CSV table of C-alpha atoms in Angstrom, one decimal:
chain,number,residue,atom,x,y,z
A,118,MET,CA,9.7,10.9,-25.1
A,119,THR,CA,11.9,8.9,-22.8
A,120,ILE,CA,11.1,7.3,-19.4
A,121,ARG,CA,13.9,6.7,-17.0
A,122,PRO,CA,14.4,5.6,-13.3
A,123,ALA,CA,14.9,8.7,-11.2
A,124,VAL,CA,18.2,9.4,-9.5
A,125,ALA,CA,19.1,11.4,-6.3
A,126,GLU,CA,19.6,14.5,-8.5
A,127,ASP,CA,15.9,14.3,-9.5
A,128,VAL,CA,14.7,15.0,-6.0
A,129,PRO,CA,13.9,18.8,-6.5
A,130,GLN,CA,12.0,17.9,-9.7
A,131,ILE,CA,10.2,15.0,-7.9
A,132,LEU,CA,9.0,17.5,-5.2
A,133,ALA,CA,7.8,20.0,-7.8
A,134,PHE,CA,5.8,17.2,-9.4
A,135,ILE,CA,4.4,16.2,-6.0
A,136,ARG,CA,3.4,19.8,-5.4
A,137,ALA,CA,1.8,20.1,-8.8
A,138,LEU,CA,-0.2,16.9,-8.3
A,139,ALA,CA,-1.5,18.0,-4.9
A,140,GLU,CA,-2.7,21.2,-6.4
A,141,TYR,CA,-4.5,19.3,-9.1
A,142,GLU,CA,-6.1,17.2,-6.3
A,143,ARG,CA,-7.3,20.5,-4.7
A,144,GLU,CA,-5.1,20.1,-1.7
A,145,PRO,CA,-2.1,22.4,-2.3
A,146,GLU,CA,-1.3,22.9,1.4
A,147,ALA,CA,-1.1,19.3,2.0
A,148,VAL,CA,2.5,18.8,0.9
A,149,VAL,CA,4.9,19.0,3.9
A,150,ALA,CA,7.6,16.7,2.4
A,151,THR,CA,11.0,18.2,1.9
A,152,GLU,CA,13.8,17.4,-0.4
A,153,ALA,CA,15.7,15.8,2.5
A,154,ASP,CA,12.8,13.6,3.2
A,155,LEU,CA,12.5,12.3,-0.4
A,156,LEU,CA,16.2,11.9,-0.8
A,157,ARG,CA,16.4,9.8,2.5
A,158,ASP,CA,13.5,7.7,1.8
A,159,GLY,CA,13.9,7.0,-1.9
A,160,PHE,CA,17.6,6.8,-2.4
A,161,GLY,CA,19.2,5.2,0.6
A,162,PRO,CA,20.3,1.7,1.1
A,163,ASN,CA,16.6,0.4,1.8
A,164,PRO,CA,14.4,2.7,-0.1
A,165,TYR,CA,10.7,3.1,0.7
A,166,TYR,CA,9.7,4.1,-2.8
A,167,TRP,CA,11.0,4.2,-6.4
A,168,CYS,CA,10.2,6.7,-9.2
A,169,LEU,CA,10.2,7.0,-12.9
A,170,ILE,CA,10.6,10.3,-14.6
A,171,ALA,CA,9.2,11.0,-18.2
A,172,GLU,CA,11.0,13.6,-20.3
A,173,HIS,CA,9.8,15.3,-23.5
A,174,ASP,CA,12.6,16.8,-25.7
A,175,GLY,CA,14.9,16.7,-22.5
A,176,GLU,CA,12.4,18.5,-20.4
A,177,PRO,CA,10.8,16.8,-17.2
A,178,ALA,CA,7.1,16.1,-18.3
A,179,GLY,CA,5.7,13.7,-15.7
A,180,PHE,CA,6.5,11.1,-13.1
A,181,ALA,CA,5.2,7.8,-11.5
A,182,LEU,CA,6.2,7.0,-7.9
A,183,CYS,CA,5.6,3.6,-6.4
A,184,PHE,CA,6.3,1.3,-3.5
A,185,TYR,CA,5.9,-2.5,-3.0
A,186,SER,CA,2.8,-3.8,-1.4
A,187,TYR,CA,2.2,-7.5,-0.4
A,188,SER,CA,-0.6,-9.8,-1.2
A,189,THR,CA,-0.9,-12.6,1.5
A,190,TRP,CA,-3.4,-14.5,-0.9
A,191,LEU,CA,-0.9,-14.6,-3.8
A,192,GLY,CA,2.2,-14.7,-1.6
A,193,ARG,CA,3.9,-12.1,-3.7
A,194,PRO,CA,4.7,-8.4,-3.5
A,195,GLY,CA,2.6,-6.1,-5.7
A,196,VAL,CA,3.4,-2.7,-7.1
A,197,TYR,CA,1.4,0.3,-5.6
A,198,LEU,CA,1.3,3.3,-7.7
A,199,GLU,CA,1.2,6.2,-5.2
A,200,ASP,CA,1.5,9.1,-7.7
A,201,LEU,CA,1.1,9.3,-11.4
A,202,PHE,CA,1.3,12.9,-13.0
A,203,VAL,CA,1.9,14.7,-16.2
A,204,LEU,CA,2.3,18.6,-16.3
A,205,PRO,CA,-0.6,20.2,-18.0
A,206,LYS,CA,1.5,21.5,-20.9
A,207,PHE,CA,2.6,17.9,-21.9
A,208,ARG,CA,-0.9,16.3,-21.8
A,209,GLY,CA,-2.4,14.6,-24.7
A,210,LEU,CA,0.9,13.2,-25.9
A,211,GLY,CA,0.4,9.7,-24.3
A,212,ILE,CA,3.0,10.4,-21.6
A,213,GLY,CA,0.7,9.2,-18.7
A,214,LYS,CA,0.0,6.0,-20.6
A,215,ALA,CA,3.5,5.3,-21.3
A,216,LEU,CA,4.4,5.9,-17.6
A,217,LEU,CA,1.6,3.5,-16.6
A,218,GLN,CA,2.9,1.0,-19.1
A,219,ARG,CA,6.3,1.3,-17.8
A,220,VAL,CA,5.2,0.7,-14.1
A,221,ALA,CA,3.3,-2.3,-15.4
A,222,GLY,CA,6.4,-3.5,-17.1
A,223,VAL,CA,8.4,-3.3,-13.8
A,224,ALA,CA,5.7,-5.2,-12.1
A,225,LEU,CA,6.0,-8.1,-14.6
A,226,GLU,CA,9.9,-8.0,-14.4
A,227,LYS,CA,9.6,-8.2,-10.6
A,228,ASP,CA,7.0,-11.0,-10.8
A,229,CYS,CA,4.4,-8.8,-9.0
A,230,PRO,CA,1.0,-10.1,-10.0
A,231,ARG,CA,-0.9,-6.8,-9.1
A,232,LEU,CA,-0.5,-3.2,-9.9
A,233,GLY,CA,-2.8,-1.1,-7.6
A,234,TRP,CA,-3.6,2.5,-7.1
A,235,GLU,CA,-6.3,4.9,-6.0
A,236,VAL,CA,-8.3,7.5,-7.9
A,237,LEU,CA,-10.6,10.4,-6.7
A,238,ASP,CA,-14.2,9.5,-7.5
A,239,TRP,CA,-14.8,12.9,-9.2
A,240,ASN,CA,-11.7,12.5,-11.5
A,241,THR,CA,-13.8,11.1,-14.6
A,242,PRO,CA,-11.1,11.5,-17.2
A,243,ALA,CA,-8.7,9.5,-15.1
A,244,ILE,CA,-11.3,6.9,-14.3
A,245,GLU,CA,-12.1,6.4,-18.0
A,246,PHE,CA,-8.4,6.3,-18.9
A,247,TYR,CA,-7.7,3.5,-16.2
A,248,ALA,CA,-10.8,1.5,-17.4
A,249,ALA,CA,-9.4,1.7,-20.9
A,250,MET,CA,-6.1,0.2,-19.7
A,251,GLY,CA,-7.8,-2.8,-18.3
A,252,ALA,CA,-8.2,-1.8,-14.7
A,253,GLU,CA,-10.8,-3.0,-12.4
A,254,PHE,CA,-12.4,-0.9,-9.6
A,255,LEU,CA,-12.6,-2.6,-6.2
A,256,ASP,CA,-15.6,-0.7,-4.9
A,257,THR,CA,-16.5,-3.1,-2.1
A,258,TRP,CA,-13.4,-2.2,-0.2
A,259,ARG,CA,-13.4,1.0,1.8
A,260,ASN,CA,-10.2,2.8,2.7
A,261,VAL,CA,-9.6,3.3,6.3
A,262,ARG,CA,-6.9,5.4,8.0
A,263,VAL,CA,-5.7,6.4,11.5
A,264,SER,CA,-3.4,9.4,11.7
A,265,GLY,CA,-2.4,12.3,13.8
A,266,GLU,CA,-3.8,12.4,17.4
A,267,ALA,CA,-6.0,9.4,16.9
A,268,LEU,CA,-2.9,7.4,15.9
A,269,LYS,CA,-1.0,8.6,19.0
A,270,ARG,CA,-3.9,7.6,21.2
A,271,LEU,CA,-4.3,4.3,19.6
A,272,GLY,CA,-0.5,3.5,19.6
A,273,LYS,CA,0.2,4.6,23.1
A,274,LEU,CA,-2.8,2.8,24.7
A,275,VAL,CA,-1.0,-0.4,24.2
A,276,MET,CA,1.7,0.4,26.7
A,277,SER,CA,-0.7,0.5,29.5
A,278,THR,CA,-3.4,-2.0,28.7
A,279,THR,CA,-1.7,-5.1,27.3
A,280,ARG,CA,1.3,-6.9,28.4
A,281,LEU,CA,3.8,-7.2,25.5
A,282,GLN,CA,7.0,-9.1,25.2
B,264,MET,CA,-2.4,-12.5,26.1
B,265,THR,CA,0.9,-11.7,24.5
B,266,ILE,CA,1.8,-10.1,21.2
B,267,ARG,CA,5.2,-10.7,19.7
B,268,PRO,CA,6.8,-10.2,16.3
B,269,ALA,CA,6.6,-13.3,14.1
B,270,VAL,CA,9.7,-15.4,13.3
B,271,ALA,CA,10.4,-17.8,10.4
B,272,GLU,CA,9.2,-20.7,12.5
B,273,ASP,CA,5.7,-19.1,12.5
B,274,VAL,CA,5.2,-19.3,8.6
B,275,PRO,CA,2.9,-22.3,8.8
B,276,GLN,CA,0.7,-20.5,11.5
B,277,ILE,CA,0.8,-17.4,9.5
B,278,LEU,CA,-0.4,-19.3,6.4
B,279,ALA,CA,-3.1,-20.9,8.5
B,280,PHE,CA,-4.4,-17.5,9.6
B,281,ILE,CA,-4.3,-16.2,6.1
B,282,ARG,CA,-6.5,-19.1,5.0
B,283,ALA,CA,-8.8,-18.7,7.8
B,284,LEU,CA,-9.2,-14.9,7.0
B,285,ALA,CA,-9.9,-15.6,3.3
B,286,GLU,CA,-12.7,-18.0,4.4
B,287,TYR,CA,-14.2,-15.2,6.5
B,288,GLU,CA,-14.0,-12.9,3.6
B,289,ARG,CA,-15.8,-15.5,1.6
B,290,GLU,CA,-12.9,-16.2,-0.8
B,291,PRO,CA,-11.5,-19.5,0.5
B,292,GLU,CA,-10.1,-20.5,-2.9
B,293,ALA,CA,-8.2,-17.2,-3.3
B,294,VAL,CA,-5.1,-18.1,-1.3
B,295,VAL,CA,-2.4,-19.6,-3.5
B,296,ALA,CA,0.5,-18.4,-1.2
B,297,THR,CA,2.8,-21.1,0.0
B,298,GLU,CA,5.0,-21.4,3.0
B,299,ALA,CA,8.0,-21.0,0.8
B,300,ASP,CA,6.5,-17.7,-0.5
B,301,LEU,CA,5.8,-16.3,3.0
B,302,LEU,CA,9.3,-17.4,4.2
B,303,ARG,CA,11.2,-15.8,1.2
B,304,ASP,CA,9.2,-12.5,1.4
B,305,GLY,CA,8.9,-11.9,5.1
B,306,PHE,CA,12.1,-13.3,6.5
B,307,GLY,CA,14.8,-12.7,4.2
B,308,PRO,CA,17.3,-9.7,4.1
B,309,ASN,CA,15.0,-7.2,2.5
B,310,PRO,CA,11.5,-8.4,3.7
B,311,TYR,CA,8.4,-7.2,1.9
B,312,TYR,CA,6.2,-7.5,5.0
B,313,TRP,CA,6.3,-7.9,8.8
B,314,CYS,CA,3.9,-9.7,11.1
B,315,LEU,CA,2.7,-9.7,14.7
B,316,ILE,CA,1.3,-12.9,16.3
B,317,ALA,CA,-1.1,-12.9,19.3
B,318,GLU,CA,-1.1,-15.6,21.7
B,319,HIS,CA,-3.6,-16.6,24.3
B,320,ASP,CA,-2.4,-18.9,27.1
B,321,GLY,CA,0.4,-19.9,24.6
B,322,GLU,CA,-1.9,-20.8,21.8
B,323,PRO,CA,-1.9,-18.7,18.6
B,324,ALA,CA,-5.0,-16.6,18.6
B,325,GLY,CA,-4.6,-14.0,15.8
B,326,PHE,CA,-2.2,-12.0,13.7
B,327,ALA,CA,-1.5,-8.6,12.0
B,328,LEU,CA,0.4,-8.5,8.8
B,329,CYS,CA,1.7,-5.1,7.6
B,330,PHE,CA,4.1,-3.4,5.0
B,331,TYR,CA,5.4,0.0,4.5
B,332,SER,CA,3.6,2.4,2.2
B,333,TYR,CA,4.8,5.9,1.3
B,334,SER,CA,3.1,9.3,1.5
B,335,THR,CA,4.6,11.8,-0.9
B,336,TRP,CA,2.6,14.6,0.7
B,337,LEU,CA,4.0,13.8,4.2
B,338,GLY,CA,7.5,12.7,2.9
B,339,ARG,CA,7.3,9.7,5.3
B,340,PRO,CA,6.6,6.0,5.0
B,341,GLY,CA,3.3,4.9,6.4
B,342,VAL,CA,2.2,1.4,7.9
B,343,TYR,CA,-0.2,-0.4,5.8
B,344,LEU,CA,-2.2,-3.1,7.6
B,345,GLU,CA,-2.8,-5.9,5.0
B,346,ASP,CA,-4.4,-8.5,7.3
B,347,LEU,CA,-5.9,-8.4,10.8
B,348,PHE,CA,-7.5,-11.5,12.1
B,349,VAL,CA,-8.4,-13.2,15.3
B,350,LEU,CA,-9.7,-16.9,15.3
B,351,PRO,CA,-13.3,-17.1,16.1
B,352,LYS,CA,-12.8,-19.0,19.4
B,353,PHE,CA,-10.7,-16.2,20.7
B,354,ARG,CA,-13.1,-13.3,19.8
B,355,GLY,CA,-14.5,-10.9,22.5
B,356,LEU,CA,-11.2,-11.0,24.4
B,357,GLY,CA,-9.8,-7.7,23.0
B,358,ILE,CA,-7.2,-9.5,21.0
B,359,GLY,CA,-8.0,-7.7,17.7
B,360,LYS,CA,-7.9,-4.3,19.5
B,361,ALA,CA,-4.5,-5.1,21.1
B,362,LEU,CA,-3.1,-6.2,17.7
B,363,LEU,CA,-4.3,-3.0,16.3
B,364,GLN,CA,-2.9,-0.9,19.1
B,365,ARG,CA,0.4,-2.7,18.8
B,366,VAL,CA,0.6,-2.0,15.1
B,367,ALA,CA,-0.1,1.7,15.8
B,368,GLY,CA,2.7,1.6,18.4
B,369,VAL,CA,5.1,0.3,15.7
B,370,ALA,CA,3.9,3.1,13.4
B,371,LEU,CA,4.7,5.7,16.1
B,372,GLU,CA,8.0,4.2,16.9
B,373,LYS,CA,9.1,4.3,13.2
B,374,ASP,CA,7.8,7.8,12.9
B,375,CYS,CA,5.1,6.8,10.3
B,376,PRO,CA,2.3,9.3,10.4
B,377,ARG,CA,-0.3,7.1,9.0
B,378,LEU,CA,-1.7,3.7,9.5
B,379,GLY,CA,-4.0,2.6,6.7
B,380,TRP,CA,-6.0,-0.5,5.7
B,381,GLU,CA,-9.2,-1.5,3.9
B,382,VAL,CA,-12.4,-3.1,5.0
B,383,LEU,CA,-15.1,-4.9,3.1
B,384,ASP,CA,-18.2,-2.6,3.0
B,385,TRP,CA,-20.6,-5.3,4.3
B,386,ASN,CA,-18.3,-6.0,7.4
B,387,THR,CA,-20.3,-3.7,9.8
B,388,PRO,CA,-18.8,-5.1,13.0
B,389,ALA,CA,-15.3,-4.3,11.8
B,390,ILE,CA,-16.4,-0.9,10.5
B,391,GLU,CA,-17.9,0.0,13.8
B,392,PHE,CA,-14.8,-1.2,15.7
B,393,TYR,CA,-12.5,0.8,13.4
B,394,ALA,CA,-14.6,3.9,13.9
B,395,ALA,CA,-14.4,3.5,17.6
B,396,MET,CA,-10.6,3.3,17.5
B,397,GLY,CA,-10.5,6.8,15.8
B,398,ALA,CA,-10.2,5.7,12.2
B,399,GLU,CA,-11.5,7.9,9.2
B,400,PHE,CA,-13.0,6.3,6.1
B,401,LEU,CA,-11.6,7.9,2.9
B,402,ASP,CA,-14.7,7.2,0.7
B,403,THR,CA,-13.8,9.6,-2.0
B,404,TRP,CA,-10.9,7.5,-3.2
B,405,ARG,CA,-11.7,4.5,-5.3
B,406,ASN,CA,-9.3,1.5,-5.4
B,407,VAL,CA,-8.1,0.5,-8.7
B,408,ARG,CA,-6.1,-2.6,-9.8
B,409,VAL,CA,-4.6,-4.2,-12.9
B,410,SER,CA,-3.7,-7.9,-12.6
B,411,GLY,CA,-3.5,-11.1,-14.6
B,412,GLU,CA,-3.8,-10.8,-18.4
B,413,ALA,CA,-4.7,-7.1,-18.2
B,414,LEU,CA,-1.3,-6.4,-16.5
B,415,LYS,CA,0.7,-8.5,-19.0
B,416,ARG,CA,-1.0,-6.6,-21.9
B,417,LEU,CA,-0.3,-3.2,-20.2
B,418,GLY,CA,3.2,-4.0,-19.2
B,419,LYS,CA,4.2,-5.6,-22.6
B,420,LEU,CA,2.8,-2.8,-24.7
B,421,VAL,CA,5.5,-0.6,-23.5
B,422,MET,CA,8.2,-2.6,-25.4
B,423,SER,CA,6.7,-1.9,-28.7
B,424,THR,CA,5.1,1.6,-28.5
B,425,THR,CA,7.5,3.7,-26.4
B,426,ARG,CA,11.2,4.2,-26.6
B,427,LEU,CA,12.8,3.5,-23.3
B,428,GLN,CA,16.3,4.1,-22.1
């Protein structure tokens, strides 16, 4: 098994992994990202994300996709693991663990004191795996999101109700 | 009231806001960030975060500090709101709402389809305020983190147990 940073030529494979992960998370219709999106956002001059690819005997087996967060308490960026996935046929070989370890290694190299991510509360195998890796679960924090029409309403209100410079 | 993007000269005020927010979140000792950290990470050539300052009659009243996340499903960056805070003496004037609206406006300008953040589960006034702004609460997702010694163990293991290129 080898783990290497993704390059632009991996974009079709990255999108295939993203789709397979969405299917596992029971939301196969949720992926609207295109190859062009992933190429523009991950492999331009100021990328929004970075990605590692795991290969087993030369075949793509899994991936980890991350971006940098920021901790105002620590005054340092953190690594945020958006996606971690191993194709079903390659499970049980330690590939997920190796990807997580490599992401943690990048965090240490970049002097990022925190590695964070999210897990679905019904995904018991993943939760047990993460606990065994030394992870803590920050269950007093609730995740909040504004998107779609609600975001448009919220963002546009500002034009008419406050004076901005 | 005015809201403007923070500049390097605002760093001491940003740190004062960060400390005041940590006190409100009952963790006043948790802030180890320095002015040098915030200057380096927010105002260099490739900043990790960006910040808005709200002023009331020329006095600093509150701030919003954000970074860019990434959605692999949407194939677009998102805006992540790390900190939102209004000093107690300026509450009840709509400043928090105006900051959140301005952050949402930036998300729309940058074509970021999601604005996300976290809230402590005991912070009922904030939860009600966010719900009124159209936010949804993603309570099936648990937040996971590896930091400190656990991160060092996880990241260093990779050197000895997997072969990397």
